Tab-separated table of C-alpha atoms in Angstrom:
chain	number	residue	atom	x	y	z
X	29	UNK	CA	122.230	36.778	95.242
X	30	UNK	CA	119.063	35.198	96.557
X	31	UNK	CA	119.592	32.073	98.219
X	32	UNK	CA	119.317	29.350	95.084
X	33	UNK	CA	122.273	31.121	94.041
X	34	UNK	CA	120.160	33.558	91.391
X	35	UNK	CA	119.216	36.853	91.165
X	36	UNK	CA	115.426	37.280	91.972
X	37	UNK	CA	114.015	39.809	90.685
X	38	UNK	CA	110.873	40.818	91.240
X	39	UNK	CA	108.244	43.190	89.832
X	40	UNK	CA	105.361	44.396	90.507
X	41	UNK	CA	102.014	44.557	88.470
X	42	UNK	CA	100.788	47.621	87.506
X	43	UNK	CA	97.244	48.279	87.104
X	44	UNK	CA	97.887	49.730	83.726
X	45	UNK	CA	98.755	46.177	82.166
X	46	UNK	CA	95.739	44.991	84.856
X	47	UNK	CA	93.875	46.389	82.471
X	48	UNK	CA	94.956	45.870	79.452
X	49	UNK	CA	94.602	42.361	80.059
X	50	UNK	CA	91.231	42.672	80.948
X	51	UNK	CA	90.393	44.619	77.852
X	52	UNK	CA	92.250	41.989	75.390
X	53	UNK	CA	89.390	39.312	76.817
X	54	UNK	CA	86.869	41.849	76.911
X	55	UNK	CA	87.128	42.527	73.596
X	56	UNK	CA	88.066	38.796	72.351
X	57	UNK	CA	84.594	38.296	74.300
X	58	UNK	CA	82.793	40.605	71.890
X	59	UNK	CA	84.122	39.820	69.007
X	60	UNK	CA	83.555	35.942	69.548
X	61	UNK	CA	79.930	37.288	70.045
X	62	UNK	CA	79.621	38.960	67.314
X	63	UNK	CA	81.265	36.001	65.357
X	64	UNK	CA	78.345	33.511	67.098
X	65	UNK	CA	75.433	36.255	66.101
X	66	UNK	CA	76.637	35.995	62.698
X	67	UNK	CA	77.173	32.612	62.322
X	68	UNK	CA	73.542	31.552	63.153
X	69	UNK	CA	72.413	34.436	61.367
X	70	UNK	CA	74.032	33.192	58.123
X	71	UNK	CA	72.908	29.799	58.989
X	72	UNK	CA	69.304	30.590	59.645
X	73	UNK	CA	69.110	32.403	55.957
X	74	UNK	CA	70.417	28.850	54.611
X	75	UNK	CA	67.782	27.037	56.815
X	76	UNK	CA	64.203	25.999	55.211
X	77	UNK	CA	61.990	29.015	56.890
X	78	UNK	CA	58.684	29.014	55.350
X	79	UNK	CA	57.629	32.479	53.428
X	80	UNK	CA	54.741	33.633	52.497
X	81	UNK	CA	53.782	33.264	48.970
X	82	UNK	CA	51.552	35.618	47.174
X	83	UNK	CA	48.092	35.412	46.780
X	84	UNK	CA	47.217	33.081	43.516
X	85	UNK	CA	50.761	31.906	43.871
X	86	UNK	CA	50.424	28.564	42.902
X	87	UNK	CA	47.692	28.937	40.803
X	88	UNK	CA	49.866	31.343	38.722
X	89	UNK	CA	52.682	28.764	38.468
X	90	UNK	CA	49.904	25.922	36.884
X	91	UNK	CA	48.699	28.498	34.619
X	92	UNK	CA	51.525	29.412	33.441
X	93	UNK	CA	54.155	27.995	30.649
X	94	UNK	CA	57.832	27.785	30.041
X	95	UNK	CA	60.044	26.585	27.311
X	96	UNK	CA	62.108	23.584	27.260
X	97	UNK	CA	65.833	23.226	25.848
X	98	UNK	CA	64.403	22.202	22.341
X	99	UNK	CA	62.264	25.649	22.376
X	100	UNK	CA	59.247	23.908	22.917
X	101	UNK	CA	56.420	24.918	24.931
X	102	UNK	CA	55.581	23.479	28.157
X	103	UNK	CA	52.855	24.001	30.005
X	104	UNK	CA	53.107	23.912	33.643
X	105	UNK	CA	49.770	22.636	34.238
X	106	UNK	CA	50.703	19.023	33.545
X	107	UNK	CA	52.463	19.259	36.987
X	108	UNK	CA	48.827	19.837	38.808
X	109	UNK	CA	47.723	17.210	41.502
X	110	UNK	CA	51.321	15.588	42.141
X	111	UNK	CA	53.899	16.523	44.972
X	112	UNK	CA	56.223	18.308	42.935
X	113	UNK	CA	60.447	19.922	43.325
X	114	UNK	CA	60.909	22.954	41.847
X	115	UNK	CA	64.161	24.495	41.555
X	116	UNK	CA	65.234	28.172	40.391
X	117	UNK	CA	68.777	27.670	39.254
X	118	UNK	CA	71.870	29.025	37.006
X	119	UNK	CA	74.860	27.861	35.492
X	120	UNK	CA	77.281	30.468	37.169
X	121	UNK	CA	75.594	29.757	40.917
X	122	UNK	CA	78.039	27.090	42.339
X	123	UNK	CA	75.484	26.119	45.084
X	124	UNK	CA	73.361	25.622	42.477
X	125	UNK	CA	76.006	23.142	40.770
X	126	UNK	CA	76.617	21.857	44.024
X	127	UNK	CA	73.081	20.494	44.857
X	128	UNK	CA	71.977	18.619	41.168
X	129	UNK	CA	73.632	15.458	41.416
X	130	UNK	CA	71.444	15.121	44.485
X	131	UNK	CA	68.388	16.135	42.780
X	132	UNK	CA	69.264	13.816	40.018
X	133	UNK	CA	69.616	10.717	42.495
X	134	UNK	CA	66.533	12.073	44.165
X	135	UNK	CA	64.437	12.412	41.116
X	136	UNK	CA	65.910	8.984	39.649
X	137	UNK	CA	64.964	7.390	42.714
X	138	UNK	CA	60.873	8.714	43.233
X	139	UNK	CA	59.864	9.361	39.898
X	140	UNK	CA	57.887	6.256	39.639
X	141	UNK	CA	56.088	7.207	42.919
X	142	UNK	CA	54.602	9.738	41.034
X	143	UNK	CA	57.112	12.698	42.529
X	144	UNK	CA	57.855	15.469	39.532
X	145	UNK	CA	60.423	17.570	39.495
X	146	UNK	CA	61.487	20.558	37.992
X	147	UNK	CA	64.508	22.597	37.060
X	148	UNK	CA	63.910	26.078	36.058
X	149	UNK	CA	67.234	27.700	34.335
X	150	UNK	CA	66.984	31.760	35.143
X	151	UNK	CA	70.062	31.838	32.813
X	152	UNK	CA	70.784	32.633	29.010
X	153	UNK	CA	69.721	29.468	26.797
X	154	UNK	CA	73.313	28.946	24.976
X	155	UNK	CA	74.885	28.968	28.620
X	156	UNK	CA	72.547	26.377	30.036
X	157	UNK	CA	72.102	23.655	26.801
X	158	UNK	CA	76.440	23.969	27.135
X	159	UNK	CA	76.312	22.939	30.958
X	160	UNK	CA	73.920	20.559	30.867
X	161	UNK	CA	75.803	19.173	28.137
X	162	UNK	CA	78.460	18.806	30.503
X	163	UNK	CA	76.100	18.253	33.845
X	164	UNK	CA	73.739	15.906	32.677
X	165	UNK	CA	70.382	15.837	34.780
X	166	UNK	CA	67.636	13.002	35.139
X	167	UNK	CA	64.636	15.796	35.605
X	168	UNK	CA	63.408	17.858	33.410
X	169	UNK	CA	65.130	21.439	33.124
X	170	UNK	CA	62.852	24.470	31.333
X	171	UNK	CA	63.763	27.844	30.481
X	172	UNK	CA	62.475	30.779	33.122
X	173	UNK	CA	63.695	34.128	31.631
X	174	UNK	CA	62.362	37.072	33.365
X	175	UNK	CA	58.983	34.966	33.788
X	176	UNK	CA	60.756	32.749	35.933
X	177	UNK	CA	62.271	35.164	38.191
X	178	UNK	CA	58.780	36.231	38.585
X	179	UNK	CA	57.779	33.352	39.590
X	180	UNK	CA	60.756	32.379	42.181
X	181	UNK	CA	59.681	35.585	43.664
X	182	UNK	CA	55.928	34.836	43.799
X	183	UNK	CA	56.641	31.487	45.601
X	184	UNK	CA	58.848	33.080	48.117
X	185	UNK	CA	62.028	34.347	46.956
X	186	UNK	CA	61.726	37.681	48.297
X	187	UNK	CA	65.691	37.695	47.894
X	188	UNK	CA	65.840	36.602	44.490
X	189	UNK	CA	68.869	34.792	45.592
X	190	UNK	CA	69.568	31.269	44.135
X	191	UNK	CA	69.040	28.535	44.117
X	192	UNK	CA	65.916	28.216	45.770
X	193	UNK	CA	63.990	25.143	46.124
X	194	UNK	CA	60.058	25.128	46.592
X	195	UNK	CA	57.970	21.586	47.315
X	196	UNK	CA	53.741	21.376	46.243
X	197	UNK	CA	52.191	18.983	47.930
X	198	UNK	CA	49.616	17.223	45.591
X	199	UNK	CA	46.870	19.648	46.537
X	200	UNK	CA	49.318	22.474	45.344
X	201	UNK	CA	50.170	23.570	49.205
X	202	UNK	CA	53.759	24.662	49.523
X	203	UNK	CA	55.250	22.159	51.899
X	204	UNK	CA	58.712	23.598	51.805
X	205	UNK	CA	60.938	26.599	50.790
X	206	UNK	CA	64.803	26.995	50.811
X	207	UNK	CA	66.991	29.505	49.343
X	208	UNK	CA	70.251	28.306	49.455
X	209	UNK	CA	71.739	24.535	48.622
X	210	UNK	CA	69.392	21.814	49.548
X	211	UNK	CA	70.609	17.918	50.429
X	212	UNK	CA	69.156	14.801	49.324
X	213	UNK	CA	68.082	14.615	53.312
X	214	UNK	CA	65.951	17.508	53.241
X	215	UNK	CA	64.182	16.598	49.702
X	216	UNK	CA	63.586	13.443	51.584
X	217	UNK	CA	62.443	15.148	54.527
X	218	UNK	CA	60.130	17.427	52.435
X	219	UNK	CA	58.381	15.504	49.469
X	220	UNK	CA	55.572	14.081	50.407
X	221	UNK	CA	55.359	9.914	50.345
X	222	UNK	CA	59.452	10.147	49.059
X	223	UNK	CA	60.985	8.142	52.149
């Protein structure tokens, strides 16, 4: 009996379980690393990084023409010489969900400052006319097909991932790129004269 009345009892560390508690943070270490690494790496690919577009890019996009929900024709060239959104989108992408009311407010708020916007559907017909039946938008929404995959990709969606959001300036410069969910902010941020 020690002298509080107890038994002591001591023991003595072994460098065995030294180690292994030097190993569990070791490897909590790496893995919290590797969890960092990650982590900005998936937030990086959701950041606005400028990408090359091909050559004749733009110039392919203005020359080129789309249909609207009523089958009509639309010709992209009436876009030309304005800052103008344009938005690759589909009706199963939930980012893509996510982000419209914000490009509805946005567009509601600048299209009398001469900001266009577009929504190109890269999605069957039937299954976008239901959704936006649903989902109501402010800006106009056209019909991309395989043309408009081509075109997401010309502009910069080397992924083909979606949505992805491209801003013209009025000269027809690419002033921004995103793939991934864009905020009212960064449209703010991006369009030229939109503040």
């Amino acid at each position: 009996m020690s002298r509080f009345g107890l038994h002591a009892q001591c023991r003595l560390i072994t460098p065995y379980e030294t180690m292994n508690k030097v190993n569990i943070w070791i490897s909590a270490a790496i893995i919290l690393l590797i969890a960092v690494v990650l982590g900005n790496a998936w937030f990086q690919r959701e950041r606005s990084v400028p990408v090359a577009v091909e050559n004749n890019a733009v110039q392919s996009f203005f020359a080129d023409k789309l249909v609207d929900l009523q089958g009509k024709e639309v010709d992209l060239s009436q876009y030309r010489g304005k800052p103008l959104v344009v938005n690759f989108w589909a009706s199963w992408c939930p980012p893509c969900i996510a982000e419209m009311p914000d490009f509805s407010e946005f567009y509601k708020q600048n299209k009398d400052k001469g900001i266009e916007m577009v929504g190109i559907a890269l999605d069957n017909p039937t299954a976008v006319r239901e959704f936006l039946k649903e989902h109501p938008v402010s800006y106009p929404i056209l019909l991309g097909g395989m043309n408009g995959i081509a075109l997401s990709t010309s502009l910069g969606n080397k992924q083909g991932g979606l949505p992805f959001t491209v801003v013209l300036d009025g000269k027809g410069d690419v002033v921004f790129q995103k793939l991934g969910k864009t905020s009212l902010d960064e449209l703010k941020e991006a369009v030229p004269t939109a503040h």
